[in-house]
């Protein structure tokens, strides 16, 4: 659809009173198209599910869409994976999430959030008390970024599912996330997906401790639900 298509859809959404789910993935929407879509997102309160995945949004798009997300009062689920959000644009999107009090599920996987984007997400998780599902897989989040996310998890009470797979956060980053859950007696996390990395002794012991503290938590390690340890005890990873 490109820029002209985005402009046309924006005009429709500004008048929309019936559409509640809209799939606009794979339309080569870029930063120019984003400004039209942002206007619609800001004004529209009827659309509850919006998919803008597999487009060409960059950092400028992240800035305008972030502001729109902050103002939106209708969206419950936003999918915006496989775009080109990096540090600045990623941080702007996260700030939009921080201000939004309606969004329940956000998928920003396969972008490039990196450390600065992860830091902004961590701050958003501290403030946001509505979001229940967050997918940040494959976002170049390394140890420092994972620790920023962990700081947010330590304070968050509402997030139920977090997917962090395919990020180079190493065992140190994974341990930081698990320690944050340990420290948060009121955590709502039910499903946690960690990257598929070699499990050292410290990480394995933390998994054991977290499972004891939160017996209903499903910990998954790179998509594998169980790992047999040398002690023959089973730990869900």
PDB file of N, CA and C in Angstrom, residues 83-141:
ATOM      1  N   UNK A  83      10.422  -4.673  11.974  1.00  0.00           N
ATOM      2  CA  UNK A  83      10.612  -3.348  11.404  1.00  0.00           C
ATOM      3  C   UNK A  83      12.061  -2.928  11.662  1.00  0.00           C
ATOM      4  N   UNK A  84      12.341  -1.644  11.701  1.00  0.00           N
ATOM      5  CA  UNK A  84      13.722  -1.185  11.841  1.00  0.00           C
ATOM      6  C   UNK A  84      13.850  -0.170  12.973  1.00  0.00           C
ATOM      7  N   UNK A  85      13.215  -0.492  14.108  1.00  0.00           N
ATOM      8  CA  UNK A  85      13.319   0.381  15.275  1.00  0.00           C
ATOM      9  C   UNK A  85      14.633   0.101  15.995  1.00  0.00           C
ATOM     10  N   UNK A  86      15.451   1.122  16.106  1.00  0.00           N
ATOM     11  CA  UNK A  86      16.712   0.990  16.826  1.00  0.00           C
ATOM     12  C   UNK A  86      16.696   1.946  18.023  1.00  0.00           C
ATOM     13  N   UNK A  87      17.833   2.256  18.556  1.00  0.00           N
ATOM     14  CA  UNK A  87      17.943   2.983  19.820  1.00  0.00           C
ATOM     15  C   UNK A  87      16.927   4.104  20.014  1.00  0.00           C
ATOM     16  N   UNK A  88      16.995   5.137  19.187  1.00  0.00           N
ATOM     17  CA  UNK A  88      16.143   6.317  19.388  1.00  0.00           C
ATOM     18  C   UNK A  88      14.670   6.014  19.176  1.00  0.00           C
ATOM     19  N   UNK A  89      14.355   5.356  18.079  1.00  0.00           N
ATOM     20  CA  UNK A  89      12.964   5.016  17.790  1.00  0.00           C
ATOM     21  C   UNK A  89      12.406   4.009  18.774  1.00  0.00           C
ATOM     22  N   UNK A  90      13.249   3.058  19.179  1.00  0.00           N
ATOM     23  CA  UNK A  90      12.820   2.047  20.141  1.00  0.00           C
ATOM     24  C   UNK A  90      12.497   2.689  21.484  1.00  0.00           C
ATOM     25  N   UNK A  91      13.353   3.618  21.910  1.00  0.00           N
ATOM     26  CA  UNK A  91      13.118   4.311  23.182  1.00  0.00           C
ATOM     27  C   UNK A  91      11.823   5.112  23.133  1.00  0.00           C
ATOM     28  N   UNK A  92      11.538   5.728  21.987  1.00  0.00           N
ATOM     29  CA  UNK A  92      10.309   6.509  21.839  1.00  0.00           C
ATOM     30  C   UNK A  92       9.070   5.611  21.926  1.00  0.00           C
ATOM     31  N   UNK A  93       9.153   4.445  21.303  1.00  0.00           N
ATOM     32  CA  UNK A  93       8.037   3.499  21.402  1.00  0.00           C
ATOM     33  C   UNK A  93       7.810   3.078  22.849  1.00  0.00           C
ATOM     34  N   UNK A  94       8.908   2.799  23.551  1.00  0.00           N
ATOM     35  CA  UNK A  94       8.803   2.380  24.944  1.00  0.00           C
ATOM     36  C   UNK A  94       8.193   3.467  25.812  1.00  0.00           C
ATOM     37  N   UNK A  95       8.537   4.718  25.538  1.00  0.00           N
ATOM     38  CA  UNK A  95       7.964   5.821  26.304  1.00  0.00           C
ATOM     39  C   UNK A  95       6.462   5.927  26.055  1.00  0.00           C
ATOM     40  N   UNK A  96       6.057   5.603  24.826  1.00  0.00           N
ATOM     41  CA  UNK A  96       4.632   5.571  24.532  1.00  0.00           C
ATOM     42  C   UNK A  96       3.927   4.503  25.347  1.00  0.00           C
ATOM     43  N   UNK A  97       4.578   3.360  25.480  1.00  0.00           N
ATOM     44  CA  UNK A  97       4.024   2.279  26.295  1.00  0.00           C
ATOM     45  C   UNK A  97       3.910   2.703  27.755  1.00  0.00           C
ATOM     46  N   UNK A  98       4.917   3.412  28.228  1.00  0.00           N
ATOM     47  CA  UNK A  98       4.927   3.860  29.624  1.00  0.00           C
ATOM     48  C   UNK A  98       3.699   4.705  29.952  1.00  0.00           C
ATOM     49  N   UNK A  99       3.273   5.514  28.975  1.00  0.00           N
ATOM     50  CA  UNK A  99       2.140   6.412  29.205  1.00  0.00           C
ATOM     51  C   UNK A  99       0.783   5.775  28.923  1.00  0.00           C
ATOM     52  N   UNK A 100       0.782   4.676  28.150  1.00  0.00           N
ATOM     53  CA  UNK A 100      -0.482   4.051  27.749  1.00  0.00           C
ATOM     54  C   UNK A 100      -1.073   3.240  28.908  1.00  0.00           C
ATOM     55  N   UNK A 101      -2.372   3.375  29.124  1.00  0.00           N
ATOM     56  CA  UNK A 101      -3.018   2.662  30.229  1.00  0.00           C
ATOM     57  C   UNK A 101      -4.110   1.717  29.733  1.00  0.00           C
ATOM     58  N   UNK A 102      -4.020   1.312  28.462  1.00  0.00           N
ATOM     59  CA  UNK A 102      -5.031   0.420  27.894  1.00  0.00           C
ATOM     60  C   UNK A 102      -4.434  -0.814  27.220  1.00  0.00           C
ATOM     61  N   UNK A 103      -3.211  -0.711  26.689  1.00  0.00           N
ATOM     62  CA  UNK A 103      -2.602  -1.783  25.903  1.00  0.00           C
ATOM     63  C   UNK A 103      -2.304  -3.006  26.770  1.00  0.00           C
ATOM     64  N   UNK A 104      -2.769  -4.180  26.303  1.00  0.00           N
ATOM     65  CA  UNK A 104      -2.578  -5.430  27.045  1.00  0.00           C
ATOM     66  C   UNK A 104      -1.434  -6.283  26.476  1.00  0.00           C
ATOM     67  N   UNK A 105      -1.190  -6.195  25.169  1.00  0.00           N
ATOM     68  CA  UNK A 105      -0.181  -7.044  24.536  1.00  0.00           C
ATOM     69  C   UNK A 105       0.611  -6.243  23.511  1.00  0.00           C
ATOM     70  N   UNK A 106       1.934  -6.376  23.556  1.00  0.00           N
ATOM     71  CA  UNK A 106       2.813  -5.659  22.633  1.00  0.00           C
ATOM     72  C   UNK A 106       3.875  -6.615  22.098  1.00  0.00           C
ATOM     73  N   UNK A 107       3.972  -6.703  20.764  1.00  0.00           N
ATOM     74  CA  UNK A 107       4.984  -7.528  20.113  1.00  0.00           C
ATOM     75  C   UNK A 107       5.900  -6.626  19.293  1.00  0.00           C
ATOM     76  N   UNK A 108       7.131  -6.430  19.775  1.00  0.00           N
ATOM     77  CA  UNK A 108       8.127  -5.623  19.060  1.00  0.00           C
ATOM     78  C   UNK A 108       9.338  -6.483  18.701  1.00  0.00           C
ATOM     79  N   UNK A 109       9.126  -7.775  18.559  1.00  0.00           N
ATOM     80  CA  UNK A 109      10.220  -8.696  18.262  1.00  0.00           C
ATOM     81  C   UNK A 109      10.837  -8.413  16.889  1.00  0.00           C
ATOM     82  N   UNK A 110      12.062  -8.869  16.726  1.00  0.00           N
ATOM     83  CA  UNK A 110      12.796  -8.720  15.458  1.00  0.00           C
ATOM     84  C   UNK A 110      12.920  -7.255  15.035  1.00  0.00           C
ATOM     85  N   UNK A 111      13.357  -6.448  15.978  1.00  0.00           N
ATOM     86  CA  UNK A 111      13.758  -5.079  15.691  1.00  0.00           C
ATOM     87  C   UNK A 111      15.197  -4.923  16.181  1.00  0.00           C
ATOM     88  N   UNK A 112      15.582  -3.780  16.659  1.00  0.00           N
ATOM     89  CA  UNK A 112      16.950  -3.582  17.120  1.00  0.00           C
ATOM     90  C   UNK A 112      17.002  -2.688  18.343  1.00  0.00           C
ATOM     91  N   UNK A 113      16.223  -3.023  19.344  1.00  0.00           N
ATOM     92  CA  UNK A 113      16.094  -2.163  20.523  1.00  0.00           C
ATOM     93  C   UNK A 113      17.432  -1.914  21.210  1.00  0.00           C
ATOM     94  N   UNK A 114      18.279  -2.919  21.311  1.00  0.00           N
ATOM     95  CA  UNK A 114      19.576  -2.738  21.937  1.00  0.00           C
ATOM     96  C   UNK A 114      19.472  -2.273  23.384  1.00  0.00           C
ATOM     97  N   UNK A 115      20.567  -1.708  23.878  1.00  0.00           N
ATOM     98  CA  UNK A 115      20.625  -1.311  25.283  1.00  0.00           C
ATOM     99  C   UNK A 115      19.714  -0.131  25.601  1.00  0.00           C
ATOM    100  N   UNK A 116      19.739   0.899  24.758  1.00  0.00           N
ATOM    101  CA  UNK A 116      18.929   2.088  25.048  1.00  0.00           C
ATOM    102  C   UNK A 116      17.435   1.798  24.959  1.00  0.00           C
ATOM    103  N   UNK A 117      17.043   0.990  23.981  1.00  0.00           N
ATOM    104  CA  UNK A 117      15.638   0.612  23.873  1.00  0.00           C
ATOM    105  C   UNK A 117      15.200  -0.235  25.055  1.00  0.00           C
ATOM    106  N   UNK A 118      16.084  -1.150  25.488  1.00  0.00           N
ATOM    107  CA  UNK A 118      15.781  -1.997  26.642  1.00  0.00           C
ATOM    108  C   UNK A 118      15.678  -1.163  27.918  1.00  0.00           C
ATOM    109  N   UNK A 119      16.541  -0.143  28.024  1.00  0.00           N
ATOM    110  CA  UNK A 119      16.496   0.736  29.189  1.00  0.00           C
ATOM    111  C   UNK A 119      15.150   1.455  29.272  1.00  0.00           C
ATOM    112  N   UNK A 120      14.673   1.937  28.126  1.00  0.00           N
ATOM    113  CA  UNK A 120      13.376   2.619  28.097  1.00  0.00           C
ATOM    114  C   UNK A 120      12.239   1.650  28.413  1.00  0.00           C
ATOM    115  N   UNK A 121      12.355   0.418  27.937  1.00  0.00           N
ATOM    116  CA  UNK A 121      11.341  -0.584  28.256  1.00  0.00           C
ATOM    117  C   UNK A 121      11.329  -0.894  29.748  1.00  0.00           C
ATOM    118  N   UNK A 122      12.528  -0.954  30.339  1.00  0.00           N
ATOM    119  CA  UNK A 122      12.607  -1.189  31.768  1.00  0.00           C
ATOM    120  C   UNK A 122      11.885  -0.114  32.556  1.00  0.00           C
ATOM    121  N   UNK A 123      12.079   1.146  32.162  1.00  0.00           N
ATOM    122  CA  UNK A 123      11.381   2.253  32.824  1.00  0.00           C
ATOM    123  C   UNK A 123       9.878   2.156  32.613  1.00  0.00           C
ATOM    124  N   UNK A 124       9.487   1.742  31.397  1.00  0.00           N
ATOM    125  CA  UNK A 124       8.062   1.606  31.102  1.00  0.00           C
ATOM    126  C   UNK A 124       7.427   0.531  31.977  1.00  0.00           C
ATOM    127  N   UNK A 125       8.142  -0.569  32.194  1.00  0.00           N
ATOM    128  CA  UNK A 125       7.605  -1.656  33.016  1.00  0.00           C
ATOM    129  C   UNK A 125       7.446  -1.233  34.473  1.00  0.00           C
ATOM    130  N   UNK A 126       8.279  -0.312  34.916  1.00  0.00           N
ATOM    131  CA  UNK A 126       8.142   0.194  36.282  1.00  0.00           C
ATOM    132  C   UNK A 126       6.844   0.984  36.453  1.00  0.00           C
ATOM    133  N   UNK A 127       6.476   1.726  35.418  1.00  0.00           N
ATOM    134  CA  UNK A 127       5.324   2.624  35.512  1.00  0.00           C
ATOM    135  C   UNK A 127       4.017   2.001  35.035  1.00  0.00           C
ATOM    136  N   UNK A 128       4.116   1.127  34.020  1.00  0.00           N
ATOM    137  CA  UNK A 128       2.907   0.575  33.411  1.00  0.00           C
ATOM    138  C   UNK A 128       2.289  -0.495  34.303  1.00  0.00           C
ATOM    139  N   UNK A 129       0.980  -0.393  34.520  1.00  0.00           N
ATOM    140  CA  UNK A 129       0.298  -1.378  35.361  1.00  0.00           C
ATOM    141  C   UNK A 129      -0.873  -2.022  34.631  1.00  0.00           C
ATOM    142  N   UNK A 130      -0.724  -2.131  33.285  1.00  0.00           N
ATOM    143  CA  UNK A 130      -1.793  -2.698  32.469  1.00  0.00           C
ATOM    144  C   UNK A 130      -1.284  -3.819  31.560  1.00  0.00           C
ATOM    145  N   UNK A 131      -0.110  -3.640  30.962  1.00  0.00           N
ATOM    146  CA  UNK A 131       0.412  -4.595  29.986  1.00  0.00           C
ATOM    147  C   UNK A 131       0.548  -5.995  30.577  1.00  0.00           C
ATOM    148  N   UNK A 132       0.090  -6.998  29.817  1.00  0.00           N
ATOM    149  CA  UNK A 132       0.143  -8.387  30.273  1.00  0.00           C
ATOM    150  C   UNK A 132       1.079  -9.258  29.451  1.00  0.00           C
ATOM    151  N   UNK A 133       1.299  -8.909  28.175  1.00  0.00           N
ATOM    152  CA  UNK A 133       2.165  -9.718  27.315  1.00  0.00           C
ATOM    153  C   UNK A 133       3.150  -8.818  26.580  1.00  0.00           C
ATOM    154  N   UNK A 134       4.436  -9.212  26.601  1.00  0.00           N
ATOM    155  CA  UNK A 134       5.477  -8.443  25.928  1.00  0.00           C
ATOM    156  C   UNK A 134       6.434  -9.399  25.227  1.00  0.00           C
ATOM    157  N   UNK A 135       6.585  -9.227  23.917  1.00  0.00           N
ATOM    158  CA  UNK A 135       7.521 -10.035  23.133  1.00  0.00           C
ATOM    159  C   UNK A 135       8.639  -9.129  22.635  1.00  0.00           C
ATOM    160  N   UNK A 136       9.847  -9.332  23.169  1.00  0.00           N
ATOM    161  CA  UNK A 136      11.014  -8.538  22.756  1.00  0.00           C
ATOM    162  C   UNK A 136      12.125  -9.462  22.247  1.00  0.00           C
ATOM    163  N   UNK A 137      11.741 -10.591  21.686  1.00  0.00           N
ATOM    164  CA  UNK A 137      12.738 -11.524  21.179  1.00  0.00           C
ATOM    165  C   UNK A 137      13.489 -10.910  19.992  1.00  0.00           C
ATOM    166  N   UNK A 138      14.730 -11.338  19.827  1.00  0.00           N
ATOM    167  CA  UNK A 138      15.584 -10.906  18.716  1.00  0.00           C
ATOM    168  C   UNK A 138      15.648  -9.388  18.583  1.00  0.00           C
ATOM    169  N   UNK A 139      16.147  -8.732  19.622  1.00  0.00           N
ATOM    170  CA  UNK A 139      16.241  -7.280  19.626  1.00  0.00           C
ATOM    171  C   UNK A 139      17.633  -6.778  20.010  1.00  0.00           C
ATOM    172  N   UNK A 140      18.628  -7.635  19.865  1.00  0.00           N
ATOM    173  CA  UNK A 140      20.019  -7.263  20.155  1.00  0.00           C
ATOM    174  C   UNK A 140      20.188  -6.765  21.583  1.00  0.00           C
ATOM    175  N   UNK A 141      19.428  -7.347  22.481  1.00  0.00           N
ATOM    176  CA  UNK A 141      19.522  -6.978  23.893  1.00  0.00           C
ATOM    177  C   UNK A 141      20.617  -7.804  24.552  1.00  0.00           C
TER     178      UNK A 141
END
